Each structure stands twice: as C-alpha cells, then as structure tokens.
mmCIF file of C-alpha atoms and ligand atoms in Angstrom:
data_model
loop_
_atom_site.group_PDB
_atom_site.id
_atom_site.type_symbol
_atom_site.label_atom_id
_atom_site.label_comp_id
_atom_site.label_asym_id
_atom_site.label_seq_id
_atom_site.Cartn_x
_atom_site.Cartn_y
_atom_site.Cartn_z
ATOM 1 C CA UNK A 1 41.305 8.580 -13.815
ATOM 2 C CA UNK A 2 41.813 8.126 -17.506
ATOM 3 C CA UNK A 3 43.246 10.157 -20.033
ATOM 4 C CA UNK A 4 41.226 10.124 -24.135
ATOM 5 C CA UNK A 5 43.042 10.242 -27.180
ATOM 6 C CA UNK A 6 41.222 10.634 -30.679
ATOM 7 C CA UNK A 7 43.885 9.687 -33.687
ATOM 8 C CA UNK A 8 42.774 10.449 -36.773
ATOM 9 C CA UNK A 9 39.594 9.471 -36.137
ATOM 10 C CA UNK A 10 36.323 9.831 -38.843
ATOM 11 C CA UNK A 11 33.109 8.671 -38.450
ATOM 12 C CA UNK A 12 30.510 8.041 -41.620
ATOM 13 C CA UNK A 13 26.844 7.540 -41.333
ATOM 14 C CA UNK A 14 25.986 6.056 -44.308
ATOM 15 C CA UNK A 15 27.819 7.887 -46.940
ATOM 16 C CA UNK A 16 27.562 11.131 -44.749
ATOM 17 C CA UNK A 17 30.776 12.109 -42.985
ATOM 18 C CA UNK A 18 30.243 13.875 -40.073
ATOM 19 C CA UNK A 19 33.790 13.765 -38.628
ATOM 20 C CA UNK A 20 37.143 13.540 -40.646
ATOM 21 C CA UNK A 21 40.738 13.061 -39.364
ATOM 22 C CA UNK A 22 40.021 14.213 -36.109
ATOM 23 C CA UNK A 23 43.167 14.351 -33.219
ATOM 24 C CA UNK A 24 42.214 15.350 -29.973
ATOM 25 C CA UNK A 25 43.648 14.311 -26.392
ATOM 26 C CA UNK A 26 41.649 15.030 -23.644
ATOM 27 C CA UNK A 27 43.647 15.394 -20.367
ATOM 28 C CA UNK A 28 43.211 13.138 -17.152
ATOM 29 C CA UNK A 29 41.135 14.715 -14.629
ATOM 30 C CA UNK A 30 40.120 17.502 -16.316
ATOM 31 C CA UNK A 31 37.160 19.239 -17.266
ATOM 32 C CA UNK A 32 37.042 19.383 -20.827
ATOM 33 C CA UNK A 33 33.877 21.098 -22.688
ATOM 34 C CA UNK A 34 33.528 20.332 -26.019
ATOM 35 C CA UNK A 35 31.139 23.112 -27.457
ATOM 36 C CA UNK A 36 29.737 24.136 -30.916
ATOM 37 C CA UNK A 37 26.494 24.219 -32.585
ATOM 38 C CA UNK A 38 23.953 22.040 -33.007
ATOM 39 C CA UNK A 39 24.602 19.257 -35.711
ATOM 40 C CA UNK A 40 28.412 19.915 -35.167
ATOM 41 C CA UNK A 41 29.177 16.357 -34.273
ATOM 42 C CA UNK A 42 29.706 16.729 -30.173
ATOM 43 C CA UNK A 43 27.349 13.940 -29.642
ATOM 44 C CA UNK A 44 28.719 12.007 -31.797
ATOM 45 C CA UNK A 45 32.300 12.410 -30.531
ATOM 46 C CA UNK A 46 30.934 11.681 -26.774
ATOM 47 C CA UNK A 47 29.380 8.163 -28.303
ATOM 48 C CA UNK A 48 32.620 6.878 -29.766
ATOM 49 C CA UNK A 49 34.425 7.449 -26.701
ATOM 50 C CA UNK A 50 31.246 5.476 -24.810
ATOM 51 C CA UNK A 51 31.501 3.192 -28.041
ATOM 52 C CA UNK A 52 28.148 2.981 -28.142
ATOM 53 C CA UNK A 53 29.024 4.218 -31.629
ATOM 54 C CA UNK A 54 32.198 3.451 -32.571
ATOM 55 C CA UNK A 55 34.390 5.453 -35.633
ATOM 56 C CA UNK A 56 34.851 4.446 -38.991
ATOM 57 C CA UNK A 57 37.964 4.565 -39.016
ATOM 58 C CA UNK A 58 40.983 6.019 -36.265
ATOM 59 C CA UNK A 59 41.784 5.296 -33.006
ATOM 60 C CA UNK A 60 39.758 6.128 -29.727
ATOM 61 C CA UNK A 61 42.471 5.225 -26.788
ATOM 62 C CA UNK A 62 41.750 5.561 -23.029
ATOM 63 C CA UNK A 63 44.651 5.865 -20.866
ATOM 64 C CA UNK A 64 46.756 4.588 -24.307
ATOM 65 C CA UNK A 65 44.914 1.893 -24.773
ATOM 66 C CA UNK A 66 43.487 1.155 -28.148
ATOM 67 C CA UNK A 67 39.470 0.450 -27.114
ATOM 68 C CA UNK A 68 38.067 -0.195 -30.624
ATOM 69 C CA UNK A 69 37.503 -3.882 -29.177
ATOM 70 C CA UNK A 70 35.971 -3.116 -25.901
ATOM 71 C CA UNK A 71 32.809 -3.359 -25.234
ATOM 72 C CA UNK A 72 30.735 0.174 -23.664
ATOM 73 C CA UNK A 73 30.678 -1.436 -20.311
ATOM 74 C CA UNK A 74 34.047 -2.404 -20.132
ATOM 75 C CA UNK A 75 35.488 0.956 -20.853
ATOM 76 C CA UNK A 76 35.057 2.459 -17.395
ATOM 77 C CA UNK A 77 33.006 5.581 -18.727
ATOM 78 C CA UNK A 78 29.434 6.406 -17.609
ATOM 79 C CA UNK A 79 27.527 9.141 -19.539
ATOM 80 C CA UNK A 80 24.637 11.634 -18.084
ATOM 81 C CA UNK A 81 22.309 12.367 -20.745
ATOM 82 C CA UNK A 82 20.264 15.665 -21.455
ATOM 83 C CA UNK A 83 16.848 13.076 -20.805
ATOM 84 C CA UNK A 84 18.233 11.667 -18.399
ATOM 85 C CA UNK A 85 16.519 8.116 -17.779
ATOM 86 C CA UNK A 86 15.577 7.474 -14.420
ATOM 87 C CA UNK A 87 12.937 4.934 -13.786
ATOM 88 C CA UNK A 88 9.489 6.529 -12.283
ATOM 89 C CA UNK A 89 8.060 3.425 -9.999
ATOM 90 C CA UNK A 90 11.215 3.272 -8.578
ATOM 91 C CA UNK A 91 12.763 5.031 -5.540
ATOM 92 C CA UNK A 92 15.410 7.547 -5.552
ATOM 93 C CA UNK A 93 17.707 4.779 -3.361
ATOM 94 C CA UNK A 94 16.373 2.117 -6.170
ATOM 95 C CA UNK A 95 17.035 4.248 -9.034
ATOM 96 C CA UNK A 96 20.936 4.692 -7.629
ATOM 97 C CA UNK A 97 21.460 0.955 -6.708
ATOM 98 C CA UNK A 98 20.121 -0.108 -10.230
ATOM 99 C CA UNK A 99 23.372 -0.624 -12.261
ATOM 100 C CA UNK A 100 24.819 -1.909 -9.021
ATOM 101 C CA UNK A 101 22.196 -5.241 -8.465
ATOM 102 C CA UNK A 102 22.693 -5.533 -12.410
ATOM 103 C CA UNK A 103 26.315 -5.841 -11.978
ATOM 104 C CA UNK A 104 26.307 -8.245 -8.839
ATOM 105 C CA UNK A 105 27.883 -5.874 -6.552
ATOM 106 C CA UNK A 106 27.397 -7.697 -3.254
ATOM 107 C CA UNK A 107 24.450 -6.033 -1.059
ATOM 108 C CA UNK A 108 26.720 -4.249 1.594
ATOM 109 C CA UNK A 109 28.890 -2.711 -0.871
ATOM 110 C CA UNK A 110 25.865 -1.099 -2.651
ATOM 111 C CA UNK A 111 24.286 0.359 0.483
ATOM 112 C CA UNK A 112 27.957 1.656 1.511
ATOM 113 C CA UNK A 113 28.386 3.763 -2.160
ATOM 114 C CA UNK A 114 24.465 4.395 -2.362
ATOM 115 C CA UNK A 115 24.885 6.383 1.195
ATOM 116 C CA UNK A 116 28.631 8.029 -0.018
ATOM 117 C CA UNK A 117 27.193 9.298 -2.981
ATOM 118 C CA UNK A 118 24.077 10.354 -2.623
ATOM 119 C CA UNK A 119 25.631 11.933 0.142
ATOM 120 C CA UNK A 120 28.121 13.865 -2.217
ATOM 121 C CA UNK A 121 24.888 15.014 -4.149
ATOM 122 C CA UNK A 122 23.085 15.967 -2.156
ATOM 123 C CA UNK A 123 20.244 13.529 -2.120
ATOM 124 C CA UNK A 124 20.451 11.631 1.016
ATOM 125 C CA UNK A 125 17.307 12.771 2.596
ATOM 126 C CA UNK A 126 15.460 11.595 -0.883
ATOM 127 C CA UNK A 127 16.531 8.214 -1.207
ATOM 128 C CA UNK A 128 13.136 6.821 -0.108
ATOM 129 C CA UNK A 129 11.008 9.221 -2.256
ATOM 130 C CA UNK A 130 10.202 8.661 -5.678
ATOM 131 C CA UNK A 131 11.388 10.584 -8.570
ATOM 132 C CA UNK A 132 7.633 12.290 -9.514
ATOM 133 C CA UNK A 133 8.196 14.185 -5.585
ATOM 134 C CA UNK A 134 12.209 15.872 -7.119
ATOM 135 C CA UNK A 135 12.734 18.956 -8.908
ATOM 136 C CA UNK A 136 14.293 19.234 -12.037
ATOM 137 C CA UNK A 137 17.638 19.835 -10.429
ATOM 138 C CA UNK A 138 16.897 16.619 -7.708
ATOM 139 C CA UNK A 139 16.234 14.249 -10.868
ATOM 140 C CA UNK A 140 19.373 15.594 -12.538
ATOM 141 C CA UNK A 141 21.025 14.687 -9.609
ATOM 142 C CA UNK A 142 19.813 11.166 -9.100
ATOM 143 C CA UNK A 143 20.983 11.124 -12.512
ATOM 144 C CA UNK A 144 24.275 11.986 -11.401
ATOM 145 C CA UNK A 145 24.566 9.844 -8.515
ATOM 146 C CA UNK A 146 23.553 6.664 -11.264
ATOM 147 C CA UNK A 147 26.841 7.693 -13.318
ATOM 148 C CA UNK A 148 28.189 8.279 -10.104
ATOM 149 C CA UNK A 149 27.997 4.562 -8.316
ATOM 150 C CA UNK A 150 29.812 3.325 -11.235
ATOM 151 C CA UNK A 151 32.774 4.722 -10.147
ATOM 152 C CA UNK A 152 34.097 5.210 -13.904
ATOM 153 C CA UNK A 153 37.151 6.960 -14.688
ATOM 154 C CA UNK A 154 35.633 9.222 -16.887
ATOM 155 C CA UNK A 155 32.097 10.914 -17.219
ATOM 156 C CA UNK A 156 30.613 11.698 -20.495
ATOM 157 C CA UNK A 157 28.105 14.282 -20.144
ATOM 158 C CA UNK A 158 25.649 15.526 -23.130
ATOM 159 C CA UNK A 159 24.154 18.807 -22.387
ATOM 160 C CA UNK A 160 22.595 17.495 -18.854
ATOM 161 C CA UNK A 161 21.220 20.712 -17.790
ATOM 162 C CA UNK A 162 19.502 21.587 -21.195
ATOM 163 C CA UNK A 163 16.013 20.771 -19.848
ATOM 164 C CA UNK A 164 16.458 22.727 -16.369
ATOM 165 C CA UNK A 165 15.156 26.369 -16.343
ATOM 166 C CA UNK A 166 17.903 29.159 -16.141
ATOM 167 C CA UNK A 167 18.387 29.807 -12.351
ATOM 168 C CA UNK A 168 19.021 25.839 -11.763
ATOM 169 C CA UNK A 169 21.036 25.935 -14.594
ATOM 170 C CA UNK A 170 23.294 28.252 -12.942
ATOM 171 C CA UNK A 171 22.805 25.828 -9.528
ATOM 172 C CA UNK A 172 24.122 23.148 -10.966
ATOM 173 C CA UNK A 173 27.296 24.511 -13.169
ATOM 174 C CA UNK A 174 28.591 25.531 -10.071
ATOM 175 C CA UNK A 175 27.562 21.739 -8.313
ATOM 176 C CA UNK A 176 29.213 20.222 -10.879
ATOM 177 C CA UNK A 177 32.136 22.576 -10.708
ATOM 178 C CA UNK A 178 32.124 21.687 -7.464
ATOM 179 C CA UNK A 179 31.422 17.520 -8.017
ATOM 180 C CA UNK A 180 34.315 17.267 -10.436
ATOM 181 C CA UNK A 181 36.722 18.721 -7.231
ATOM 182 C CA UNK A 182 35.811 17.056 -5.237
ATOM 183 C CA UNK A 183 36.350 13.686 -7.376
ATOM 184 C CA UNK A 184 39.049 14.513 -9.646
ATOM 185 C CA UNK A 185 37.814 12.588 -12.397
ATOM 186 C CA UNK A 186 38.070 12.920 -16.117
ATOM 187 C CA UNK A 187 34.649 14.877 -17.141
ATOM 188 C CA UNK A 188 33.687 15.394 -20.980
ATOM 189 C CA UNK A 189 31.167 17.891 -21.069
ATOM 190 C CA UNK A 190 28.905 18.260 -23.933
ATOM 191 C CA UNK A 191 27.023 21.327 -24.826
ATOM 192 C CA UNK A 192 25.841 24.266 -27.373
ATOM 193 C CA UNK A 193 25.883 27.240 -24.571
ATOM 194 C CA UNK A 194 29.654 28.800 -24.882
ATOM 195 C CA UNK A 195 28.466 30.399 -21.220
ATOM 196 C CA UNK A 196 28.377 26.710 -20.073
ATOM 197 C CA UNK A 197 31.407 25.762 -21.545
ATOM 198 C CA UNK A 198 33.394 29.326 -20.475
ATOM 199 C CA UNK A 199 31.996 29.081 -17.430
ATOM 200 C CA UNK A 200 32.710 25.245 -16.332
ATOM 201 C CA UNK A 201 35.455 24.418 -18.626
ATOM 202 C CA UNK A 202 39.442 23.871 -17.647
ATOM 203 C CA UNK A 203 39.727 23.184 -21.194
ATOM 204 C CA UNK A 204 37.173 24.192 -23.757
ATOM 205 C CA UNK A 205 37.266 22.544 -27.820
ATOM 206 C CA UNK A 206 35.696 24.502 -29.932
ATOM 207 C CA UNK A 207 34.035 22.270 -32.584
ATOM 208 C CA UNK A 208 32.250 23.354 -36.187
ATOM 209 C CA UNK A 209 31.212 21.133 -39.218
ATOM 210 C CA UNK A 210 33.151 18.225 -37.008
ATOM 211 C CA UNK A 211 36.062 20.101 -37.312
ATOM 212 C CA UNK A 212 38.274 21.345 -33.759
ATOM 213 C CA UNK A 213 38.518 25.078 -34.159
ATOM 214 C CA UNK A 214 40.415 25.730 -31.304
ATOM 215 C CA UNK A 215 41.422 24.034 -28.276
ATOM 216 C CA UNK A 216 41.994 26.471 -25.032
ATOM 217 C CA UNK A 217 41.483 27.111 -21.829
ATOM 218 C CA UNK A 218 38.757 29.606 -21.806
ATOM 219 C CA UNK A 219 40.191 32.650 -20.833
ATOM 220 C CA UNK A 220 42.677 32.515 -24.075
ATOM 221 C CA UNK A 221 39.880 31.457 -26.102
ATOM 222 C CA UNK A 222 38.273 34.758 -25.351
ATOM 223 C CA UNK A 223 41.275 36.206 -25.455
ATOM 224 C CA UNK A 224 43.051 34.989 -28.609
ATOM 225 C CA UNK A 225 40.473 33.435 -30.736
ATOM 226 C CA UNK A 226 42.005 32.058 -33.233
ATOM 227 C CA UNK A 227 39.689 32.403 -35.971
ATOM 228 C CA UNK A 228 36.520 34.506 -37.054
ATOM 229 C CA UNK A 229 33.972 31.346 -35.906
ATOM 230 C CA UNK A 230 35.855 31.558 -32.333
ATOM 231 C CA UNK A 231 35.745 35.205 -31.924
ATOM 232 C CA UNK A 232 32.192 34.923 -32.858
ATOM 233 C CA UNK A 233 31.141 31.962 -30.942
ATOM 234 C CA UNK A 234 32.333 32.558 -27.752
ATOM 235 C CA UNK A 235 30.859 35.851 -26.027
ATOM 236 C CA UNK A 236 27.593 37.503 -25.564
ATOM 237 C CA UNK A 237 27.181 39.708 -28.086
ATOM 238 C CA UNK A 238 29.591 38.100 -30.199
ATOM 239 C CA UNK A 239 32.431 39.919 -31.404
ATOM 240 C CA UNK A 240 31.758 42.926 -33.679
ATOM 241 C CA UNK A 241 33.270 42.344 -37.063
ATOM 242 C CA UNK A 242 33.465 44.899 -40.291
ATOM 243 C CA UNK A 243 35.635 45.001 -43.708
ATOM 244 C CA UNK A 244 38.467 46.511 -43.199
ATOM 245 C CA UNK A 245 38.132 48.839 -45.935
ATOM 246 C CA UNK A 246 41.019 48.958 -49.197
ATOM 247 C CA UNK A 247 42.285 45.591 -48.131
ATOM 248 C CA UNK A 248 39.861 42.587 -49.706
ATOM 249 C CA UNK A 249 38.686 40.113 -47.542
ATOM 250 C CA UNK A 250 40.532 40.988 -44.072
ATOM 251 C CA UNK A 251 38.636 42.524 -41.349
ATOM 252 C CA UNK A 252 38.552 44.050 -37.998
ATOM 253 C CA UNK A 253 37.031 42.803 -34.682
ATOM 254 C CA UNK A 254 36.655 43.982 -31.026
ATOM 255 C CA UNK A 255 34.515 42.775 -28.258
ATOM 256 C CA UNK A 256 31.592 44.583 -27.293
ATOM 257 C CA UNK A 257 32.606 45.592 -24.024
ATOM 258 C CA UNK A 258 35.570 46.907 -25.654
ATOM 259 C CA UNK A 259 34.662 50.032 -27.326
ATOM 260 C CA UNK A 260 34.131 53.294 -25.491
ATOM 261 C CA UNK A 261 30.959 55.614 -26.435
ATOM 262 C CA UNK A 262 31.428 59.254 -25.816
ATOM 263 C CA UNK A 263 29.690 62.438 -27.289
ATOM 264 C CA UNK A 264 33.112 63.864 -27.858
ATOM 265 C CA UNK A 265 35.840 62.602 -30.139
ATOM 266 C CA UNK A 266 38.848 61.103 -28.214
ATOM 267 C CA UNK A 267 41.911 59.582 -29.255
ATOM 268 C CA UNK A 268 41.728 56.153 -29.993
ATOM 269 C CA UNK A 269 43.351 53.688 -33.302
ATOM 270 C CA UNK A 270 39.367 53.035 -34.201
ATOM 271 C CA UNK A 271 36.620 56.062 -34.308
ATOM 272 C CA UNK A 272 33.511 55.997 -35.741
ATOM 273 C CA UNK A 273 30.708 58.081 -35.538
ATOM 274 C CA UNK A 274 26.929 56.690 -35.369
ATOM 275 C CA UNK A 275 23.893 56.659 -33.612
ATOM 276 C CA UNK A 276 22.728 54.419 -30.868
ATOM 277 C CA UNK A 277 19.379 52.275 -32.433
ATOM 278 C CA UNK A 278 19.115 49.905 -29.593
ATOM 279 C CA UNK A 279 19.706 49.771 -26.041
ATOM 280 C CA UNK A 280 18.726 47.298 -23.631
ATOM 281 C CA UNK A 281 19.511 47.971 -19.939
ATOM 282 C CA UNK A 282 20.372 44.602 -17.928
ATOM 283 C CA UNK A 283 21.274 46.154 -14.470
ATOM 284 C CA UNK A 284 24.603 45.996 -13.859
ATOM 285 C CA UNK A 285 25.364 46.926 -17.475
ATOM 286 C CA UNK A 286 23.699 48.373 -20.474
ATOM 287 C CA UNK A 287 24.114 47.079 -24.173
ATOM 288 C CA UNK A 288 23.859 49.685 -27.150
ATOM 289 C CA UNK A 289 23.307 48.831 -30.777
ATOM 290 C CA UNK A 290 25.065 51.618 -32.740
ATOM 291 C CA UNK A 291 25.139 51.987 -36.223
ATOM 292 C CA UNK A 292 27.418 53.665 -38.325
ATOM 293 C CA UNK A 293 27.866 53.453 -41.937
ATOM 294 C CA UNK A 294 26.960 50.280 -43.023
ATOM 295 C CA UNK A 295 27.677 48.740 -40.012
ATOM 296 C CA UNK A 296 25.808 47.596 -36.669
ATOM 297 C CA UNK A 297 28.026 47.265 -33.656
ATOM 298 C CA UNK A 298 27.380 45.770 -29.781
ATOM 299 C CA UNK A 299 28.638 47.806 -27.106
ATOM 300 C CA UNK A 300 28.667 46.847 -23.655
ATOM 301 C CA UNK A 301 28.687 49.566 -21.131
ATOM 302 C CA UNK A 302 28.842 49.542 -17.098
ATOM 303 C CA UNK A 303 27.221 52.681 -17.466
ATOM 304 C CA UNK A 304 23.837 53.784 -18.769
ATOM 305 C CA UNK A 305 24.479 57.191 -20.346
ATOM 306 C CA UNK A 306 22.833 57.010 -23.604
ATOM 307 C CA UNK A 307 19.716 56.895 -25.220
ATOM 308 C CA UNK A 308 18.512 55.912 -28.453
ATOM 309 C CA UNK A 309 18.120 58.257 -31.441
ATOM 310 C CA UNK A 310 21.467 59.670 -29.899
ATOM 311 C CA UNK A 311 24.604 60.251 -31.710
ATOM 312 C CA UNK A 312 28.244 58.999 -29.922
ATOM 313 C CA UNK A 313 31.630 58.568 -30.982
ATOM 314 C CA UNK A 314 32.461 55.080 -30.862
ATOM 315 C CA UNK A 315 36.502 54.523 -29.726
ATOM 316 C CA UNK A 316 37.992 51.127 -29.516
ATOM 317 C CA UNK A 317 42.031 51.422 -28.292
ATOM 318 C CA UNK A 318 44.748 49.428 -30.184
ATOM 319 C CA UNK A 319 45.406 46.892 -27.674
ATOM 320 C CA UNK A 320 41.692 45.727 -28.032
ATOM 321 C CA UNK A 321 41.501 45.171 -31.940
ATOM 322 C CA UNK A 322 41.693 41.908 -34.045
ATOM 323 C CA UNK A 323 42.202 41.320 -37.654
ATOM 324 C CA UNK A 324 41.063 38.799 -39.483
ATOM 325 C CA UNK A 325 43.102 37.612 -42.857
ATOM 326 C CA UNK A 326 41.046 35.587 -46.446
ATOM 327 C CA UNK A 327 41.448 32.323 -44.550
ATOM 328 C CA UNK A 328 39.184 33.689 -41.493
ATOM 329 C CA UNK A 329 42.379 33.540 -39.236
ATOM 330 C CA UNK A 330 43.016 35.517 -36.799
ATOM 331 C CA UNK A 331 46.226 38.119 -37.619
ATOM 332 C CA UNK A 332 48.763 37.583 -34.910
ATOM 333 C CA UNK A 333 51.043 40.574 -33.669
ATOM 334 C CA UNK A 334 53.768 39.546 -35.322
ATOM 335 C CA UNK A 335 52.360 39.413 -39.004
ATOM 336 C CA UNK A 336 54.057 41.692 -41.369
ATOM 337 C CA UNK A 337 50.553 43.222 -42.334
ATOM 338 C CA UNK A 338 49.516 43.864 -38.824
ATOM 339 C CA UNK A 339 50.990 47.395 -38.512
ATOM 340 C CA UNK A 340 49.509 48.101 -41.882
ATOM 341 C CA UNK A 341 46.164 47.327 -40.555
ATOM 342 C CA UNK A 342 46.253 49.156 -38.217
ATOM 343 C CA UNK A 343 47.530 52.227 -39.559
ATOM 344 C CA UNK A 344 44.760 51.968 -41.986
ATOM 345 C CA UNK A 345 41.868 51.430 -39.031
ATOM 346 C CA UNK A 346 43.398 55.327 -38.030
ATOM 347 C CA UNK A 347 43.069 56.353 -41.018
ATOM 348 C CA UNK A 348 39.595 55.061 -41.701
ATOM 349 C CA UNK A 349 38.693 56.863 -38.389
ATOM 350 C CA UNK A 350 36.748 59.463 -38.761
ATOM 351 C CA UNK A 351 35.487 61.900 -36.336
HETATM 352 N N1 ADP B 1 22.626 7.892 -36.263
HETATM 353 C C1 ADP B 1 22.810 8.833 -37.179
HETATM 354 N N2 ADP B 1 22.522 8.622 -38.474
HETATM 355 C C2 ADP B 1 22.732 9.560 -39.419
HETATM 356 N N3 ADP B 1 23.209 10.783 -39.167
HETATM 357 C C3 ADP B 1 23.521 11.068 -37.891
HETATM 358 C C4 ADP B 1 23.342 10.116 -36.829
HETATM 359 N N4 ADP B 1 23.745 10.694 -35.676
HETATM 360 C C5 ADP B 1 24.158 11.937 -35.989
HETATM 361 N N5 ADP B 1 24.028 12.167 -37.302
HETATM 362 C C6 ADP B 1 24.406 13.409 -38.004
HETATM 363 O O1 ADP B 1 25.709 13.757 -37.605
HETATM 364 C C7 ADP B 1 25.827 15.152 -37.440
HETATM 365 C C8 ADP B 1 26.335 15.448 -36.032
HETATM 366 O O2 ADP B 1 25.364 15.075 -35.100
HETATM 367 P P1 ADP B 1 25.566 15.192 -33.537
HETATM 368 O O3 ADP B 1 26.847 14.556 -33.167
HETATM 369 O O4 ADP B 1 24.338 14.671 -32.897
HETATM 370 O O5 ADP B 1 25.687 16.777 -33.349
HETATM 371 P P2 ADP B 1 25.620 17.651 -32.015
HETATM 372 O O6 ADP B 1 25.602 16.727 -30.851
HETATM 373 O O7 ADP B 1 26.838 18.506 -32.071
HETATM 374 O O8 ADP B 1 24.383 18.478 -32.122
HETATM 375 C C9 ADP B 1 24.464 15.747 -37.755
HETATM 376 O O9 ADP B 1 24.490 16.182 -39.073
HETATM 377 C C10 ADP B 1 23.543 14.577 -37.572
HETATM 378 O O10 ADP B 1 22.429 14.714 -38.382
HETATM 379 MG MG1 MG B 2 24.127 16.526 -29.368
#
C-alpha cells in the first residue's frame, strides 16, 4: 500500500517542457486514472513515479518519502505496459516466475505465489502452455500476474488494454475492477479512452498540455466539469457547446442526453428550433444531429421517434445547462452573472 505525491514537479526533455509545476497526490489504495490525450504527458508522469525517468526538477514521494534517490527496483512499483513484454519460448509458469529467479526468491516461495496468483487471474490451467497458445486477454493477463508476483505496493499501468479488441476490452475493465478489490493496492491507470477512465476510475485526473484539469471522482467530473476541455472530454458525444449570444466569449453547454426533441414547443429555459441531419440508431438509444442556426447539436434519445430531414423543437431544462466564462471556466451557481445568463438563454429561445 503506498500513497504518491507529485510537488511541484516539471520534467524537460531537452529544452522541451512537457510538465511544469505539477502537484498531485494520489491516494493509497485507490484506483486513480489519469486520462487525456495523446502527447499530454500521462506516460511521462507514470515513468517518474517508476523513475525510470525521473523529473527535472520537484519531488516524487511514495508513502512521504522523497524517492528522487531510489533506484526503479527499489521503489516497490511494477508497471503493465500497453506491449506488454512477455517472453515467447517461455512458458506461461516461466514467464510469471521470471522476476522471481532474477531476484533470488528461494524456489518454494516462487511456486507458492506463482500458484496464488495465477490463481487470482485466472491462468492456472495455462501455466504449462506457452504464450503463442493465449488470447489477447490470456497474454494480458500473464502480464498481470508478472506485475503481480512482485507484490509492489503500487501498479503503474499504461493503457494495457489498448491492443485488445473491444469486447475483451470490456472483459478486462471489469477483471481489473475486480483485481484491484480484491488486492487493495494502489493502481495508476494510464489511458486516452475517458470510457476507461469513467468507467474504472475511483478517482479520475484529467490531464491536457501536462497540465491537471480537474481532479474528481467520475461521477462529479461528469457532473461539474470544471472547465470547457472537461465538459468536452469526458462523454460520448461530448458536450454541446454554442456562444451565448450578446455576451462575448461566454457560452452555453448541455449534455447530449440532456435535451428533449419534440415537434411541439414546450416550456423549457433553452428552445431552439432545427432539423434533425443525422441520426444513428444504437439499440437501446438513438443519437440525432440537429442543426439549428449556426449550430450542430448531439442529442441522445432512449427513443427513436425521428427521422432525418425532420424538423423538432429542441428543449434543454434549467437544471441541465452550463456556462462557460473568457477563461473557459465553468460558471458556478453562485456567480453574479449566472442568472443573467440564463435569463438571456430564454430570451434567445425561440420557438
Ligand atoms: N524521451 C522523450 N524525448 C523527447 N520528448 C519526449 C520523450 N518522451 C515524451 N516526450 C514528449 O513529451 C510529451 C508527452 O509525452 P507522453 O508522456 O508520452 O504523452 P502521453 O503518454 O500522454 O501520450 C510529448 O510531446 C512527447 O513527444
Ligand atoms: Mg502514453
């Protein structure tokens, strides 16, 4: 168990700074996500707490301890990589016990964790086959189960299930969901998919330009972005965002599966009229493109009553709009503009 603690850390490749003044503390035994496009930096946070690439400058401390002088082995992480290296000509049970012979572990003590944890990943009955006989999700397992024998205190992972196709993608969040349970360690989870990180995360940070945008468990990061990047990163479609017209630079936002179509008017703080251009029917929901005005907006409906070419009202209640100020901020509540706002999203209404 081992808590992380970034202080003012930056980190410089060649004259390039990637990361500047960064604080962050990651909690013990949580599952903390950090998520953000590519080329944000999320690797290269992951490898400074490994040390495999240490900061410029700052502090990286694991359970308060400064670690700047420790060496990646001594630090009592073990990181799971997206290509993950496991060796072909040897055998699942091989594979496990590697790190284990190369750290003297005596032989009965390596048989005894090789059993527990292949055990706890499901790979017992494999541990005499070799890893060209596993699927994708086996190998990401034995890959697993090589972190695993370390016993660290924390696991670094960096997007592990990027090279598995969707279905045992969605296998193995909920295995590792399950994994982290059941062992109550620290996990840092790298990855680009916010539907990784919402789905897996007790704690997602939301990284851009190597810069935290917001730090949250993921139901308030859905719910209380607090910026324009957030409301637009997390969430499939993203969040719908227009000008708020007459006041420069702030504008509106609501979540697709916030607005309500109808072919009537109804009474709502936001009414547009448009016409649906898209619409793509998933099953158990629909997803319309309507445009109106200048604008192109996602709605998400549980209900498949429209076609394209047709013309809706589109209603989105007060409770369910954001505003966003010059800075990209998101508007709280209790802003002295906010009631403006949204007297001027009625008035912009039009029906
Ligand atoms: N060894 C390196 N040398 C130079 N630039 C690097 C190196 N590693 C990463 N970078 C740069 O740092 C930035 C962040 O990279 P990375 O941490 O890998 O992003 P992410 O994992 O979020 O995709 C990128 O602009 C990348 O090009
Ligand atoms: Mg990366």
């Amino acid at each position: 168990m081992a808590s992380i603690e970034f202080k003012q850390v930056t980190k410089t490749f060649d004259k390039h700074t990637v990361i500047k003044d960064l604080d962050l503390t990651i909690e013990n035994g949580k599952f903390t996500v950090l998520v953000g496009p590519s080329g944000c930096g999320k690797t290269t946070l992951l490898r400074m707490i490994a040390g495999i690439d240490p900061q410029t400058s700052g502090q990286v401390l694991i359970n308060g301890k400064d670690v700047t002088s420790i060496a990646p082995g001594k630090r009592g992480v073990a990181m799971v990589f997206q290509n993950y290296a496991i060796y072909p000509t040897m055998s699942v049970r091989e594979n496990i016990e590697f790190g284990l012979k190369n750290n003297k572990v005596p032989k009965a003590e390596r048989t005894r964790l090789v059993e527990t944890i292949s055990d706890t990943v499901g790979l017992h009955e494999y541990l005499d086959r070799k890893p060209s006989t596993l699927s994708g999700g086996q190998r990401q397992r034995v890959a697993l189960a090589r972190a695993m024998v370390k016993q660290p205190s924390v696991f670094l992972m960096d997007e592990p299930l990027s090279n598995l196709d969707a279905k045992l993608r969605v296998q193995m969040r909920i295995e590792l969901i399950e994994l982290h349970k059941k062992l109550g360690t620290t996990f840092v989870y790298v990855t680009h998919d916010q539907v990784e990180a919402m789905s897996m995360a007790d704690t997602i940070v939301l990284m851009n330009q190597g810069q935290i945008q917001q730090e949250a468990p993921p139901d308030v990061m859905y719910r209380q972005p607090n910026n324009l990047f957030a409301a637009q990163f997390i969430g499939v479609p993203p969040m719908n965002v227009s000008d708020l017209a007459g006041v420069g630079g702030v504008r509106y936002g609501f979540r697709p599966e916030s607005a309500i179509l109808s072919d009537k008017p109804a009474e709502h703080h936001l009414l547009l009229r448009g016409v649906i251009v898209t619409r793509e029917m998933l099953g158990s929901e629909t997803i319309y493109q309507v445009r109106s005005g200048p604008d192109a907006f996602m709605v998400k409906c549980t209900e498949d009553l429209f076609s394209v070419d047709q013309e809706v009202y589109l209603g989105v209640p007060e409770a369910k709009l954001d505003f966003f100020g010059m800075d990209n901020n998101r508007i709280d509540k209790a802003h002295k503009q906010f009631d403006d706002y949204m007297r001027r999203l009625r008035g912009f209404s039009h029906g």
